[in-house]
């Protein structure tokens, strides 16, 4: 029986076009994690990748960056997660109570997408959601009465 895989956060040192890019992989060692992550970082050399263990994720079934349950775990462990149209709306651990009020991360993400209809993608929707939440626990799409 093989040993249990460990989970690693792997990132590049900063892509000129996209900035720092992060992925998560299961592997036995740091080196093997970086090799697995090379698929995500097509134009990056092995030596440009960095990796660190995230032991809290070892027992999770799905460690996909774009999977809502995994993103929820990331938020609960101090990470920011980007959502919305083109992943421009980044939420922080401090946003967890607001997101929970929407019914969870997927429902919150759908509210951001609905709020961005007919607009250029930007971080405007997340700021609007935070402002509404901070002023009376209102949510995007609530009926407002003055």
Tab-separated table of C-alpha atoms in Angstrom:
chain	number	residue	atom	x	y	z
A	1	UNK	CA	0.000	0.000	0.000
A	2	UNK	CA	1.367	3.405	-0.971
A	3	UNK	CA	1.629	6.266	1.498
A	4	UNK	CA	-1.072	8.905	1.598
A	5	UNK	CA	-0.510	11.860	-0.726
A	6	UNK	CA	0.111	15.227	0.805
A	7	UNK	CA	-1.424	18.449	-0.486
A	8	UNK	CA	0.808	21.269	-1.679
A	9	UNK	CA	0.116	24.821	-2.723
A	10	UNK	CA	2.274	25.521	-5.771
A	11	UNK	CA	2.811	28.929	-7.330
A	12	UNK	CA	4.989	30.664	-9.855
A	13	UNK	CA	7.130	33.627	-8.982
A	14	UNK	CA	4.915	36.000	-10.923
A	15	UNK	CA	3.755	35.764	-14.493
A	16	UNK	CA	4.245	39.109	-16.285
A	17	UNK	CA	0.684	38.926	-17.666
A	18	UNK	CA	-1.267	37.368	-14.760
A	19	UNK	CA	0.876	37.940	-11.685
A	20	UNK	CA	1.202	35.207	-9.089
A	21	UNK	CA	-0.728	32.074	-10.091
A	22	UNK	CA	-1.537	29.335	-7.582
A	23	UNK	CA	-2.651	25.737	-7.887
A	24	UNK	CA	-3.047	22.850	-5.449
A	25	UNK	CA	-1.815	19.310	-6.045
A	26	UNK	CA	-1.520	16.019	-4.227
A	27	UNK	CA	1.955	14.531	-4.223
A	28	UNK	CA	4.408	12.662	-2.033
A	29	UNK	CA	7.135	15.330	-2.047
A	30	UNK	CA	7.663	19.013	-2.857
A	31	UNK	CA	9.530	18.100	-6.050
A	32	UNK	CA	6.756	15.815	-7.257
A	33	UNK	CA	4.199	18.513	-6.457
A	34	UNK	CA	6.091	20.989	-8.630
A	35	UNK	CA	6.315	18.460	-11.471
A	36	UNK	CA	2.544	17.846	-11.314
A	37	UNK	CA	1.879	21.575	-11.253
A	38	UNK	CA	3.910	22.212	-14.413
A	39	UNK	CA	0.757	21.277	-16.361
A	40	UNK	CA	-0.899	24.419	-14.972
A	41	UNK	CA	2.160	26.596	-15.594
A	42	UNK	CA	2.887	25.958	-19.265
A	43	UNK	CA	5.470	28.709	-19.745
A	44	UNK	CA	7.176	28.316	-16.372
A	45	UNK	CA	10.356	26.400	-15.627
A	46	UNK	CA	10.478	23.936	-12.747
A	47	UNK	CA	13.006	26.110	-10.894
A	48	UNK	CA	10.613	29.099	-10.987
A	49	UNK	CA	7.939	27.213	-9.035
A	50	UNK	CA	7.590	27.341	-5.275
A	51	UNK	CA	5.566	24.945	-3.128
A	52	UNK	CA	4.475	24.606	0.466
A	53	UNK	CA	2.548	21.942	2.336
A	54	UNK	CA	-1.006	22.606	3.434
A	55	UNK	CA	-1.617	19.674	5.777
A	56	UNK	CA	-5.193	20.687	6.626
A	57	UNK	CA	-6.160	19.695	3.049
A	58	UNK	CA	-4.659	16.189	3.136
A	59	UNK	CA	-7.975	14.504	3.959
A	60	UNK	CA	-10.046	16.322	1.327
A	61	UNK	CA	-11.371	14.419	-1.675
A	62	UNK	CA	-11.286	17.310	-4.127
A	63	UNK	CA	-8.591	19.976	-4.132
A	64	UNK	CA	-9.612	21.762	-7.327
A	65	UNK	CA	-9.004	25.550	-7.222
A	66	UNK	CA	-12.355	26.104	-8.932
A	67	UNK	CA	-14.417	23.731	-6.791
A	68	UNK	CA	-16.736	25.557	-4.385
A	69	UNK	CA	-16.273	23.144	-1.446
A	70	UNK	CA	-12.477	23.423	-1.710
A	71	UNK	CA	-12.674	27.206	-2.040
A	72	UNK	CA	-14.846	27.255	1.109
A	73	UNK	CA	-12.101	25.344	2.941
A	74	UNK	CA	-9.535	27.819	1.652
A	75	UNK	CA	-11.551	30.740	3.058
A	76	UNK	CA	-11.857	29.016	6.417
A	77	UNK	CA	-8.067	28.539	6.482
A	78	UNK	CA	-7.160	32.164	5.854
A	79	UNK	CA	-6.936	32.266	2.058
A	80	UNK	CA	-8.647	34.659	-0.339
A	81	UNK	CA	-10.691	33.214	-3.203
A	82	UNK	CA	-11.586	34.877	-6.494
A	83	UNK	CA	-15.094	34.484	-7.905
A	84	UNK	CA	-17.518	36.168	-10.268
A	85	UNK	CA	-17.180	36.958	-13.929
A	86	UNK	CA	-13.577	36.288	-14.971
A	87	UNK	CA	-12.695	35.681	-11.301
A	88	UNK	CA	-12.275	39.404	-10.657
A	89	UNK	CA	-14.160	39.467	-7.313
A	90	UNK	CA	-11.890	38.272	-4.518
A	91	UNK	CA	-13.410	37.410	-1.153
A	92	UNK	CA	-11.484	37.169	2.091
A	93	UNK	CA	-11.940	35.093	5.255
A	94	UNK	CA	-13.673	38.117	6.816
A	95	UNK	CA	-16.422	37.692	4.195
A	96	UNK	CA	-17.424	34.194	5.410
A	97	UNK	CA	-20.486	35.361	7.446
A	98	UNK	CA	-21.765	37.366	4.471
A	99	UNK	CA	-21.219	34.448	2.079
A	100	UNK	CA	-22.961	32.058	4.479
A	101	UNK	CA	-26.004	34.383	4.508
A	102	UNK	CA	-26.308	33.909	0.735
A	103	UNK	CA	-26.502	30.149	1.246
A	104	UNK	CA	-22.860	29.389	0.569
A	105	UNK	CA	-20.096	30.139	-1.874
A	106	UNK	CA	-21.867	28.925	-5.022
A	107	UNK	CA	-24.987	31.000	-4.295
A	108	UNK	CA	-22.853	34.041	-3.467
A	109	UNK	CA	-20.904	33.593	-6.708
A	110	UNK	CA	-24.153	33.379	-8.682
A	111	UNK	CA	-25.336	36.621	-7.017
A	112	UNK	CA	-22.090	38.312	-8.117
A	113	UNK	CA	-22.555	37.078	-11.666
A	114	UNK	CA	-26.193	38.273	-11.761
A	115	UNK	CA	-25.105	41.672	-10.417
A	116	UNK	CA	-22.512	42.024	-13.170
A	117	UNK	CA	-24.904	41.435	-16.086
A	118	UNK	CA	-24.514	44.140	-18.747
A	119	UNK	CA	-21.376	45.542	-17.079
A	120	UNK	CA	-17.711	45.036	-17.663
A	121	UNK	CA	-16.222	42.566	-15.159
A	122	UNK	CA	-14.643	44.359	-12.236
A	123	UNK	CA	-14.407	44.211	-8.476
A	124	UNK	CA	-17.399	46.557	-8.213
A	125	UNK	CA	-19.848	43.748	-7.352
A	126	UNK	CA	-17.892	42.506	-4.341
A	127	UNK	CA	-17.561	46.041	-2.993
A	128	UNK	CA	-21.296	46.582	-3.460
A	129	UNK	CA	-22.037	43.275	-1.681
A	130	UNK	CA	-19.757	44.221	1.232
A	131	UNK	CA	-21.302	47.692	1.494
A	132	UNK	CA	-24.856	46.312	1.577
A	133	UNK	CA	-23.877	43.667	4.115
A	134	UNK	CA	-22.160	46.216	6.321
A	135	UNK	CA	-25.214	48.473	6.285
A	136	UNK	CA	-27.983	46.261	7.565
A	137	UNK	CA	-27.007	42.777	6.423
A	138	UNK	CA	-28.634	43.312	3.041
A	139	UNK	CA	-27.749	41.148	0.068
A	140	UNK	CA	-27.343	41.820	-3.635
A	141	UNK	CA	-30.778	41.678	-5.219
A	142	UNK	CA	-32.711	42.460	-2.012
A	143	UNK	CA	-35.633	44.818	-2.411
A	144	UNK	CA	-34.654	48.145	-0.919
A	145	UNK	CA	-37.101	50.419	0.819
A	146	UNK	CA	-36.100	53.848	2.022
